[in-house]
Short mmCIF file of C-alpha atoms and ligand atoms in Angstrom, two decimals:
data_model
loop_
_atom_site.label_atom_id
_atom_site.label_comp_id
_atom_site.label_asym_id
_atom_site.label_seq_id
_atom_site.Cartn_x
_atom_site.Cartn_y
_atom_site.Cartn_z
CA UNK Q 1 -24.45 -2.36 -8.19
CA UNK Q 2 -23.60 0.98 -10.28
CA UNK Q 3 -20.20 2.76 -8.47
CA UNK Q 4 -21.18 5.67 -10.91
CA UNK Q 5 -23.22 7.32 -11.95
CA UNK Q 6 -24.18 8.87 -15.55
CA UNK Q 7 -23.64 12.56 -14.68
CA UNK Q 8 -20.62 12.02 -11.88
CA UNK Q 9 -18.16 14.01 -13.74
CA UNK Q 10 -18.53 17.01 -17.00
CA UNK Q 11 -16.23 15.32 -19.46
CA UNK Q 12 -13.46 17.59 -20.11
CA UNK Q 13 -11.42 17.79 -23.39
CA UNK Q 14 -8.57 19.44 -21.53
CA UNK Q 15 -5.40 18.14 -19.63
CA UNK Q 16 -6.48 17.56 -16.16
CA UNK Q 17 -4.18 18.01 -13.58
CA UNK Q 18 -3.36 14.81 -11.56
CA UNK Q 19 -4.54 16.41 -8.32
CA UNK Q 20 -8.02 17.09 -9.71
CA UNK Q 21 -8.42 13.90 -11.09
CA UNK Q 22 -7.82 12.46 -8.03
CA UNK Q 23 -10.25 15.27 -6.52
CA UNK Q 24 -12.85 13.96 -8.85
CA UNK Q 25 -12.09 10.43 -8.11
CA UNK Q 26 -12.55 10.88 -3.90
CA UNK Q 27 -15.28 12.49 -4.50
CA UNK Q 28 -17.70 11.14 -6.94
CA UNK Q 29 -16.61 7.32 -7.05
CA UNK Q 30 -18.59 5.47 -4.39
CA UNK Q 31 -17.42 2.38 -3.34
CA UNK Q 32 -18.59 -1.38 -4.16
CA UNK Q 33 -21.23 -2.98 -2.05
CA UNK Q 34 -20.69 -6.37 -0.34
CA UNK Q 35 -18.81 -7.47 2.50
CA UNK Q 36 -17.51 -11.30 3.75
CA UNK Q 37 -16.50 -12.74 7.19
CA UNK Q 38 -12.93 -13.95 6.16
CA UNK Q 39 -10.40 -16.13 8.78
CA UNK Q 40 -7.25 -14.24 9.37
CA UNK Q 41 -4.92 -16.47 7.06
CA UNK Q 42 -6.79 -14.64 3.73
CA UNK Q 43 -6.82 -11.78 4.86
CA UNK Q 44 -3.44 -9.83 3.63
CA UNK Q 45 -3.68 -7.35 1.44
CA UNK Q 46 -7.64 -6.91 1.59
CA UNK Q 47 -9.92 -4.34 3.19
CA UNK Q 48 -11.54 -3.79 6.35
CA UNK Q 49 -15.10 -3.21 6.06
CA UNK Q 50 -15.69 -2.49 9.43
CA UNK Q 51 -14.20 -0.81 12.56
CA UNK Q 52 -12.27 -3.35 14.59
CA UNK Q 53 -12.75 -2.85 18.13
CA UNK Q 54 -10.60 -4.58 20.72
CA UNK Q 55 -12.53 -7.20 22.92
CA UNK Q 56 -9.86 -7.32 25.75
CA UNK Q 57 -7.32 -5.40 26.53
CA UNK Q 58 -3.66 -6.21 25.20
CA UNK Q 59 -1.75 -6.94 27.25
CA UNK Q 60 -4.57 -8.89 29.25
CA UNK Q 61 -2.78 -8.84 32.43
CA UNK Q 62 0.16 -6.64 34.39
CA UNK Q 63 2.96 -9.04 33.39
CA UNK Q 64 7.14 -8.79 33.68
CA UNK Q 65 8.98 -7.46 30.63
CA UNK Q 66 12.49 -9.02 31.50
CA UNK Q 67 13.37 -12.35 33.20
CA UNK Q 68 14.33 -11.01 36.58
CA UNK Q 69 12.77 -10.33 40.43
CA UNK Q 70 9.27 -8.63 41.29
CA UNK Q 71 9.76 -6.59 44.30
CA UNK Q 72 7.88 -3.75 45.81
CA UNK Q 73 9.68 -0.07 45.23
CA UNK Q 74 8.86 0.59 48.63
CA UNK Q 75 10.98 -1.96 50.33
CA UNK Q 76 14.70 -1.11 48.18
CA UNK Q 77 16.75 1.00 49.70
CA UNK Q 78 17.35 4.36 47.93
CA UNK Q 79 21.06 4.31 48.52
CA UNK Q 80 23.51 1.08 49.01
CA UNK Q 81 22.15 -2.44 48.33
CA UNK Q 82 19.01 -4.35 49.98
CA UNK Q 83 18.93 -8.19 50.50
CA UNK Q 84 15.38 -9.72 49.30
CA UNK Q 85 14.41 -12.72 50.42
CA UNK Q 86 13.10 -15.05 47.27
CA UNK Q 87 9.94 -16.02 48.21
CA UNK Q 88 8.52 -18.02 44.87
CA UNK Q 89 9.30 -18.48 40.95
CA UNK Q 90 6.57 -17.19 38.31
CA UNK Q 91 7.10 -18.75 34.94
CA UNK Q 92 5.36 -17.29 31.71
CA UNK Q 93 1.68 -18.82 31.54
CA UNK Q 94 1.52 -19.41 35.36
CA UNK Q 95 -1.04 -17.44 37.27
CA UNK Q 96 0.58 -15.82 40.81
CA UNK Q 97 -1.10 -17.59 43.21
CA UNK Q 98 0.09 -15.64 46.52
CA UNK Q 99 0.54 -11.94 47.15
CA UNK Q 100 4.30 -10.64 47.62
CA UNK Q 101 5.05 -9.86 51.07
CA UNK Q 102 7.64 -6.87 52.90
CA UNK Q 103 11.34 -7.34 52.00
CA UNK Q 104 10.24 -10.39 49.62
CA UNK Q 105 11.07 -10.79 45.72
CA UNK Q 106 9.61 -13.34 43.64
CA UNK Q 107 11.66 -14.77 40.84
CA UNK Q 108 9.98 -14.12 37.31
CA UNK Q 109 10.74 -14.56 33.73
CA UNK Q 110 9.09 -12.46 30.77
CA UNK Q 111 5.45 -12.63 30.65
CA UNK Q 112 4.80 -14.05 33.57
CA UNK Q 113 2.05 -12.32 35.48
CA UNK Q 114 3.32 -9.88 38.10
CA UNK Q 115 2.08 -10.91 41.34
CA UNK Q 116 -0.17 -8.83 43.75
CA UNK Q 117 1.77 -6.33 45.44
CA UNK Q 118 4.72 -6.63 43.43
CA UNK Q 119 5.63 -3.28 40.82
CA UNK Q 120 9.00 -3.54 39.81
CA UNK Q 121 11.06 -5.97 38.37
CA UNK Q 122 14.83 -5.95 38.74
CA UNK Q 123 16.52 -7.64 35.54
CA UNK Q 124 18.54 -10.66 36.17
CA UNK Q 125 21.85 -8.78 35.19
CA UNK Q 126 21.28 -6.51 37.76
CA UNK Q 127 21.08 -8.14 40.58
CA UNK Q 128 23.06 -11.07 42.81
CA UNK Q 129 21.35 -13.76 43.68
CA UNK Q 130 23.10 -15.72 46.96
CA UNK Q 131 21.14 -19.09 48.18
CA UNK Q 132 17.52 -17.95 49.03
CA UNK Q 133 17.75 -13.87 49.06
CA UNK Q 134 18.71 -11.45 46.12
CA UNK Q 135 20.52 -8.44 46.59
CA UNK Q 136 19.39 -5.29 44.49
CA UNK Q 137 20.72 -2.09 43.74
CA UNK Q 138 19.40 1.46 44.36
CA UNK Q 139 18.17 3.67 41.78
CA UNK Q 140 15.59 1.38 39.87
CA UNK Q 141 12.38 3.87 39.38
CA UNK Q 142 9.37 2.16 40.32
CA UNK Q 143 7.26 0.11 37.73
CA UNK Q 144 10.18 -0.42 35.82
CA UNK Q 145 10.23 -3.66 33.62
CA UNK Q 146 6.51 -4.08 34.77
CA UNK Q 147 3.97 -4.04 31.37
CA UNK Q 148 0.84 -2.75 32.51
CA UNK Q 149 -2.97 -4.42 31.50
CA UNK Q 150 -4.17 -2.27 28.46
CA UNK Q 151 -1.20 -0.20 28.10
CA UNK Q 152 -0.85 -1.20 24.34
CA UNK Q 153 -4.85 -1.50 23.38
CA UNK Q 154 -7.58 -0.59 25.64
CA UNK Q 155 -10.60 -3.30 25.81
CA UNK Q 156 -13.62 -1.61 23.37
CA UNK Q 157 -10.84 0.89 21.31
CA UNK Q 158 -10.86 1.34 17.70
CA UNK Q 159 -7.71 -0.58 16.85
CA UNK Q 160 -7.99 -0.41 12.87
CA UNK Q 161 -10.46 1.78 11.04
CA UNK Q 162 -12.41 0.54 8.46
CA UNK Q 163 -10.83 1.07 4.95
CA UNK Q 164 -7.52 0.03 6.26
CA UNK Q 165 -5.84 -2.37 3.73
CA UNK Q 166 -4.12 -5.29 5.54
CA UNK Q 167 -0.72 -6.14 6.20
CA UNK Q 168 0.97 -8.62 8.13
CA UNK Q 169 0.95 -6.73 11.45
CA UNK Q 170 -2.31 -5.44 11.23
CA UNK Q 171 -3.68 -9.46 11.26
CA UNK Q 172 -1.28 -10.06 14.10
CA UNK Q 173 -2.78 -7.37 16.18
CA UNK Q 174 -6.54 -9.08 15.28
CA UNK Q 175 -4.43 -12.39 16.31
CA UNK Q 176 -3.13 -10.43 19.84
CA UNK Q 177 -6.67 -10.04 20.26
CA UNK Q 178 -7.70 -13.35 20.14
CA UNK Q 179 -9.76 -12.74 16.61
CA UNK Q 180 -9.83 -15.42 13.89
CA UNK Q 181 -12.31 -13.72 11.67
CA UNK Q 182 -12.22 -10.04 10.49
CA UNK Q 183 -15.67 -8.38 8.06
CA UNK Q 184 -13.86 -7.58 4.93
CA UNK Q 185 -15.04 -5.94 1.52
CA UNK Q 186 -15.78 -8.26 -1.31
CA UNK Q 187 -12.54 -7.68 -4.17
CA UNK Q 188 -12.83 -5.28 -7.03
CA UNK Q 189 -13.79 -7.54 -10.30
CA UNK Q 190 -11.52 -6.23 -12.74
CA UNK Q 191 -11.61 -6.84 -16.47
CA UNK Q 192 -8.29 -6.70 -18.39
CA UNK Q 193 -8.17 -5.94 -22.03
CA UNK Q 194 -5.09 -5.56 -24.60
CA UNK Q 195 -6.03 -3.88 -27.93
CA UNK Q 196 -3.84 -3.15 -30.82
CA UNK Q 197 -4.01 -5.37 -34.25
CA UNK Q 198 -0.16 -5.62 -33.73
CA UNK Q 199 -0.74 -7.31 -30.06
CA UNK Q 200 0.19 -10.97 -29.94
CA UNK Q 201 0.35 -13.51 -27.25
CA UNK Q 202 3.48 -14.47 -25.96
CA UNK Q 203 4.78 -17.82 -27.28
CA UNK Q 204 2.56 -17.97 -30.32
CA UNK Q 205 3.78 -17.57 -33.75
CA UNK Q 206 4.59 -14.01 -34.72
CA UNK Q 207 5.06 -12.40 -38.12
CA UNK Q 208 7.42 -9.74 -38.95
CA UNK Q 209 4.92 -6.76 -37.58
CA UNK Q 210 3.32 -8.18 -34.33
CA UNK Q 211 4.39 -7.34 -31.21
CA UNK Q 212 4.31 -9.20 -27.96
CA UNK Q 213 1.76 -8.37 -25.09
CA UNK Q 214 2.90 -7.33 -22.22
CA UNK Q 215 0.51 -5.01 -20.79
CA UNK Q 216 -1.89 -7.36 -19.84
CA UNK Q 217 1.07 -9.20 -18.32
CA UNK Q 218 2.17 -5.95 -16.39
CA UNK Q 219 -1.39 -4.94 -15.30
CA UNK Q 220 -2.62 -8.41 -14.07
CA UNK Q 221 0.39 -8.53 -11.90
CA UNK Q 222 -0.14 -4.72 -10.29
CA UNK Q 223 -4.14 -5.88 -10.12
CA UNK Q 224 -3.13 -9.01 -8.64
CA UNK Q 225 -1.15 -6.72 -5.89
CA UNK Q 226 -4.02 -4.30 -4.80
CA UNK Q 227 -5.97 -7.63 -4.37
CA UNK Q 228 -8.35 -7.48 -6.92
CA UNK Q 229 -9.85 -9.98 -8.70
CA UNK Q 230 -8.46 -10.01 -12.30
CA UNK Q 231 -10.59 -11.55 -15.39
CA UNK Q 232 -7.58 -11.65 -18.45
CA UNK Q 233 -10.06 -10.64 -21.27
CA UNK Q 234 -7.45 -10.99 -23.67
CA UNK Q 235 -6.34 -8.93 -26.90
CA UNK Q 236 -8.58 -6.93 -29.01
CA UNK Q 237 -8.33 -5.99 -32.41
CA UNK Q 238 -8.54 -2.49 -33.52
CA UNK Q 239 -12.06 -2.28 -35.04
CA UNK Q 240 -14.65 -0.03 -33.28
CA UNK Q 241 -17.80 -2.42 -32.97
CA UNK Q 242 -15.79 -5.33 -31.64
CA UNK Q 243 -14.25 -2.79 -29.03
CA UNK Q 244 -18.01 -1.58 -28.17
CA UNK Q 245 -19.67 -5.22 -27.91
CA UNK Q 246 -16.71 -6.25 -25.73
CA UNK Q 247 -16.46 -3.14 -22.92
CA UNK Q 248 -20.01 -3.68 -22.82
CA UNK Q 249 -20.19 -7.34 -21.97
CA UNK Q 250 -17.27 -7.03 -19.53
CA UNK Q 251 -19.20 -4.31 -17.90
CA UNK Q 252 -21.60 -6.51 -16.61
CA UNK Q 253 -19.69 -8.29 -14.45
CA UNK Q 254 -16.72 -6.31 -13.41
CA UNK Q 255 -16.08 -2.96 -10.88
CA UNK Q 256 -13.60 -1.78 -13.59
CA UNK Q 257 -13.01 -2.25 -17.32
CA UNK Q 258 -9.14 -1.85 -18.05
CA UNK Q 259 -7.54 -1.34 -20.95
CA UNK Q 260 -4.43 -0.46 -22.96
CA UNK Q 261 -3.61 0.91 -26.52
CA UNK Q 262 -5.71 2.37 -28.71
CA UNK Q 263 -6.60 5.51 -26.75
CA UNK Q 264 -4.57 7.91 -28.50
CA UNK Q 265 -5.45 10.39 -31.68
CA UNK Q 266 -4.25 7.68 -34.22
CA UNK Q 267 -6.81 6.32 -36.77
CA UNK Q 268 -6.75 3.33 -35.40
CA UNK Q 269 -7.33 4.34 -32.20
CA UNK Q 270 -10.97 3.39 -31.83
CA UNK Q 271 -11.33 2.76 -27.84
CA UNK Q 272 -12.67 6.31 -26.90
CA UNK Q 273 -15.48 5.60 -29.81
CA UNK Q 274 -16.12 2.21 -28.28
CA UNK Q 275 -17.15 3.68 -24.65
CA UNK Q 276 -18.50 6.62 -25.88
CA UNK Q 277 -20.83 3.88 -27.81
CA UNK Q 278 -21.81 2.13 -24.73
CA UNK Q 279 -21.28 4.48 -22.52
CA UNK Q 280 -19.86 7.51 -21.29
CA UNK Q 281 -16.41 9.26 -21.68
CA UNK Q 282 -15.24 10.95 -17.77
CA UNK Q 283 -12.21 12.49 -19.12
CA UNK Q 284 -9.27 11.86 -21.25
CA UNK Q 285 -5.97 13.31 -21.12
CA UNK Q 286 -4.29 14.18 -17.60
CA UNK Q 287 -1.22 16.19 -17.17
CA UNK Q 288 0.97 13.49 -17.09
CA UNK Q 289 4.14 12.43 -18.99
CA UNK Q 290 4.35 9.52 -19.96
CA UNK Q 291 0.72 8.52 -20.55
CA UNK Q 292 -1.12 12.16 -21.14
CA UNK Q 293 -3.85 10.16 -23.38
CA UNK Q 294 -5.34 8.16 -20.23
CA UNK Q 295 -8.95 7.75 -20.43
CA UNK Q 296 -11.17 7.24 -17.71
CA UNK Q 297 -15.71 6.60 -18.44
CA UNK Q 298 -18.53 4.16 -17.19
CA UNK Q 299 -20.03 2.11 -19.10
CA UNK Q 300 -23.49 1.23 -17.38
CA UNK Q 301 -22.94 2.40 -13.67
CA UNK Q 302 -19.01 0.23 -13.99
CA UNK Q 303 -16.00 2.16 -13.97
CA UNK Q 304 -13.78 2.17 -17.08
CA UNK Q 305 -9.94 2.86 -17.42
CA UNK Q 306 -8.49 3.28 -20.91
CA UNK Q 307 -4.21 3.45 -20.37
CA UNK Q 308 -2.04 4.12 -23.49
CA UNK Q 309 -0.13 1.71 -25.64
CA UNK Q 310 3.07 1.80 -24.02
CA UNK Q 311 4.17 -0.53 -21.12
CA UNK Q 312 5.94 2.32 -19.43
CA UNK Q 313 2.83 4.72 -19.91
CA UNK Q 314 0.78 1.55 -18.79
CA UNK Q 315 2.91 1.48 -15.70
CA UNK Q 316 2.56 5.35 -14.94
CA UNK Q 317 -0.64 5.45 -15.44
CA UNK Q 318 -1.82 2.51 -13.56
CA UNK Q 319 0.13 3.90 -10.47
CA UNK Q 320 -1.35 7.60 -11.01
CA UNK Q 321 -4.62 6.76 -12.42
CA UNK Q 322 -5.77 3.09 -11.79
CA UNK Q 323 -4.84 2.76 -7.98
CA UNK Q 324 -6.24 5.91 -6.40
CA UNK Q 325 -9.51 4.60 -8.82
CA UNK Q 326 -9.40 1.08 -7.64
CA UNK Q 327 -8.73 2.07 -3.92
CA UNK Q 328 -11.60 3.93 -3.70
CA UNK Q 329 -13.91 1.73 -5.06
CA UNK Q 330 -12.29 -1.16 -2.89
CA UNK Q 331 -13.76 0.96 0.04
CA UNK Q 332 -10.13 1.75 1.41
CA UNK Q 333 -8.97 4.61 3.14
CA UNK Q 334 -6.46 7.14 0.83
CA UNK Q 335 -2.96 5.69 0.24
CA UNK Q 336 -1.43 9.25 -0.31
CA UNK Q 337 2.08 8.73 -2.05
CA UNK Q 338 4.94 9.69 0.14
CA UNK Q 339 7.83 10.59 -2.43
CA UNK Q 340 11.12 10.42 -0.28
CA UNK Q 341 13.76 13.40 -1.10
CA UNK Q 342 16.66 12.39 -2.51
CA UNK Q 343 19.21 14.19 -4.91
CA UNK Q 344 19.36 14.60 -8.60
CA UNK Q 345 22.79 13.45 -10.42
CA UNK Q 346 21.29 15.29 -13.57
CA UNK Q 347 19.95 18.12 -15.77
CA UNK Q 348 16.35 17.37 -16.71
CA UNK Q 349 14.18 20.10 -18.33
CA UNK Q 350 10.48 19.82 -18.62
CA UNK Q 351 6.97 21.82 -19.53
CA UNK Q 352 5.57 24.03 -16.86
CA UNK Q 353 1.86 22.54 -15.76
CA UNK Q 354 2.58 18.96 -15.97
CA UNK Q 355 3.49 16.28 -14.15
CA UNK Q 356 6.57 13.94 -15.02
CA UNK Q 357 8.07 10.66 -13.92
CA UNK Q 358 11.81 10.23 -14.36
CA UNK Q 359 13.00 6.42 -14.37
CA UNK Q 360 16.36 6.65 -12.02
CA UNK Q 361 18.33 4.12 -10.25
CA UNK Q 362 19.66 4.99 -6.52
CA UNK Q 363 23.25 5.66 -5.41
CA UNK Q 364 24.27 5.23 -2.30
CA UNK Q 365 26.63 7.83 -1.84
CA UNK Q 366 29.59 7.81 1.24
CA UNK Q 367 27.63 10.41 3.26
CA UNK Q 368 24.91 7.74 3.45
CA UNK Q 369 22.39 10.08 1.14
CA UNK Q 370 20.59 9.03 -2.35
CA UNK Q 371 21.73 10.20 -5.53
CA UNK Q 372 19.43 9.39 -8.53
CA UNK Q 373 20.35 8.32 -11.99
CA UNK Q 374 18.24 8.71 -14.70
CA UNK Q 375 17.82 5.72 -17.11
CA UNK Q 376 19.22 6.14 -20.44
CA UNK Q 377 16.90 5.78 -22.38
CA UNK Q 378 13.57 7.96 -22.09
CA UNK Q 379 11.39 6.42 -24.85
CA UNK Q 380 7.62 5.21 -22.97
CA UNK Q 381 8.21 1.89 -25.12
CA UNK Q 382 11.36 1.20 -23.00
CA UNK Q 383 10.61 -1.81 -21.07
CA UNK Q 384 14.16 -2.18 -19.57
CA UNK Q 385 13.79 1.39 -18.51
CA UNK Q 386 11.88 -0.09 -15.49
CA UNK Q 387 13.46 -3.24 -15.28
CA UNK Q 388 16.78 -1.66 -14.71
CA UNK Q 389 15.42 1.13 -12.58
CA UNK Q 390 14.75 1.62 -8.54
CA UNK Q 391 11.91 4.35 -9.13
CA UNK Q 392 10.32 7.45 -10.42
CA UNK Q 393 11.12 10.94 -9.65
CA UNK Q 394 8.29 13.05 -9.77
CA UNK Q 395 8.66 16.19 -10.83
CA UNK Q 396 5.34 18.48 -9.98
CA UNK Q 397 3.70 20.67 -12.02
CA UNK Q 398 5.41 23.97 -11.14
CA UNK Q 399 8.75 22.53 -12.26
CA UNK Q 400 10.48 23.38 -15.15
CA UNK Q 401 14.32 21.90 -14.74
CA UNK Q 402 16.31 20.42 -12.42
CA UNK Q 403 20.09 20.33 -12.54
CA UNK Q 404 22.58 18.09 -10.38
CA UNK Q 405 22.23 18.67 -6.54
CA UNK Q 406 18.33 19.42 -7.17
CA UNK Q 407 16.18 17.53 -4.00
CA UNK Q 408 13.70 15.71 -5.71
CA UNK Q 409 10.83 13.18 -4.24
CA UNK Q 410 11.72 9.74 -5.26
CA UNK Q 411 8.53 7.16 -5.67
CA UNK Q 412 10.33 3.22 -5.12
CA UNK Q 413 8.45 0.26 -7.23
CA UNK Q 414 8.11 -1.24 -4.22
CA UNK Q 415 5.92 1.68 -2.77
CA UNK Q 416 3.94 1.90 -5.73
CA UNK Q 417 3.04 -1.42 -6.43
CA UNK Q 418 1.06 -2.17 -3.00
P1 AMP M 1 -1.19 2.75 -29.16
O1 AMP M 1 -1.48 3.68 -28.05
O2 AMP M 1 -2.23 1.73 -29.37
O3 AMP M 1 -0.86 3.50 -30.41
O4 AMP M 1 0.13 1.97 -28.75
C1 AMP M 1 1.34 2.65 -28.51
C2 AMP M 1 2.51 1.70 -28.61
O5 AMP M 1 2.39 0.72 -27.58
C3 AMP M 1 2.59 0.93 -29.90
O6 AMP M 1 3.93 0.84 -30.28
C4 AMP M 1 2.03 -0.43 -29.54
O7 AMP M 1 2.51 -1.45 -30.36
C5 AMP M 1 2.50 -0.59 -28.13
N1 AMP M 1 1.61 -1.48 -27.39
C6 AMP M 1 0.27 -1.38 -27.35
N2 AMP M 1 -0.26 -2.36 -26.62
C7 AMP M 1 0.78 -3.12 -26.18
C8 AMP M 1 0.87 -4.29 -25.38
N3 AMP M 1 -0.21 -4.87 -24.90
N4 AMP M 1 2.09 -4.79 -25.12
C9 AMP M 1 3.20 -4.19 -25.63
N5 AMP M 1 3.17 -3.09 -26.38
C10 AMP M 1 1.98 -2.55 -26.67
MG1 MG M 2 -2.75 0.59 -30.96
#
């Protein structure tokens, strides 16, 4: 099933700003087809294909909140202390079988049903309890302590929209609700591809030249995180046909084509060629720094990514590029990126009209806010630059420096990996 279409975008030769990219991607990218009943346990991470409405109402019953005494407001005392007889004991899981009656309490413990006629609870602490009466204080407002039927989720409510990517407390609410099984989207297929002659695999022989791969490495991992389904293609040489014949074929069977390297203006770069053989270039070249030569195409109705050669580029423009791409065609809902302010420890100067990621480490500093650091080393081949990093600033397009003291938003790993 084709996500796009032929004529979905007008290639454009110029830098795109991120924010129309992502314009273009909300609007023209439809979503894959297919959905599956899956049990709660495999359920993390994926995405609801369907409002989930509540069959019951949570909680299910007007229960105590504290382990205390159910009394009626109407028979304390509003000044001074009033003596309660104890007229029964309601443990958690027991229905009340009789109604409260004048100047009674009924012993209870939390989430025990409250029994008819009873709308307060008095908490243990507060109270004295002498042989078979209790003596209570004034001032308690009435329905205190007392959870009422449906005051967290209202039987036949919308309690998670579809799109909504699952987290642990998300499948404990469909749990609350006595669900087991929720109608989820089928996973994005996604392709993975390393190109580069120099690209080797880790732990095989390597001559003087070849380099290491580490992108596939570093994307399968992100990939793995959305919760896509990854196919590890492998490492591609830099020759134009190959590159062609082997977008195409993974076309067939994947949501997304990925790949890295070989996107830039080199000679050898030859993967722009290859999809504009089998298919059709989208754009290529965003405002972005590092990883301005980002390519994005389809290649028969699939959706193609083309990241640059560096790991750090590969990271940036995965986050910027890749996720909003693959959300969307996962059938989520937007995952805006929330960049928290925190403060600059240094002078960074940068070009008008683009947008830039700073690697920087966090400081706690004594007044309990954030300074950042910036990583030594700027270079887009830097791998340690993220290893030994917290985050990325970003630094919007209307920038042009920032000195110590500057409030910048700070993007964690850990929010842009999920
Ligand atoms: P390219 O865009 O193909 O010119 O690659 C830019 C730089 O990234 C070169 O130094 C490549 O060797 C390096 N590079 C490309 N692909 C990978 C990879 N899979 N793992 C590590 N480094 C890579
Ligand atoms: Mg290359």
């Amino acid at each position: 099933m084709a996500q796009l279409t032929d004529d979905c975008f007008a290639f454009s030769g110029t830098l795109l700003p991120v924010a129309e990219m992502e314009k273009l991607i909300a609007e023209r990218v439809t979503p894959i087809s297919g959905t599956e009943q899956v049990s709660l346990s495999g359920a993390r991470g994926r995405v609801l294909a369907a409002d989930v409405l509540a069959p019951i109402d949570l909680p299910h019953f007007d229960n105590s909140a504290v382990d205390g005494y159910a009394v009626r407001h109407a028979d304390v005392k509003a000044s001074g202390e009033t003596k309660l007889a104890i007229a029964g004991r309601l443990t958690a899981g027991k229905a009340a079988s009789a109604a409260i009656g004048p100047g009674q309490a009924i012993r209870i413990f939390t989430g025990a049903p409250m029994p008819p006629g009873a709308d307060t609870v008095f908490m243990q602490e507060d109270v004295r309890a002498e042989g078979e009466t209790v003596i209570v204080p004034s001032g308690l407002k009435l329905g205190a302590n007392r959870r009422l039927a449906g005051e967290d989720v209202r039987a036949g409510a919308v309690v998670l929209p579809a799109g909504r990517i699952l987290e642990a407390q998300h499948i404990a609410l469909a749990a609350a609700l006595g669900l087991t099984k929720l109608e989820l989207r089928r996973r994005v297929r996604v392709a993975i591809f390393s190109t580069g002659d120099e690209i080797v695999e880790p732990g095989t022989k390597r001559d003087g030249a070849a380099v290491f791969d580490a992108n596939r490495y570093l994307l399968a991992e992100l990939l793995n995180r959305l919760g896509c389904m990854v196919t590890d293609l492998g490492i591609l040489t830099d020759d134009p046909a190959k590159l062609a014949s082997a977008l195409s074929e993974a076309a067939e069977a994947h949501d997304l084509v990925l790949t890295s390297g070989g996107v830039s203006t080199g000679e050898a770069d030859h993967v722009r060629t290859a999809v504009e053989t089998v298919g059709r270039l989208v754009f290529w070249r965003v405002a972005i720094k590092p990883g301005r030569p980002v390519a994005m195409g389809v290649i028969r109705g699939t959706a193609f990514a083309g990241l640059p050669g560096n790991p750090v580029a590969v990271f940036v423009t995965f986050v910027r590029v890749v996720r909003p791409l693959l959300l969307r065609l996962a059938g989520a809902l937007p995952q805006p990126l929330m960049p928290i302010p925190v403060t600059s420890a240094f002078a960074y100067e940068k070009k008008k009209g683009r947008r830039e990621y700073v690697r920087v480490a966090l400081r706690r500093r004594n007044d309990g806010e954030y300074d950042a650091i910036k990583h030594p080393q700027d270079g887009a081949g830097i791998i340690t630059s993220l290893t030994e990093t917290d985050g990325l600033l970003e630094l919007t397009e209307d920038v042009t420096a920032i000195a110590p003291g500057t409030r910048v938003g700070f993007l964690s790993y850990a929010s842009l990996a999920g």
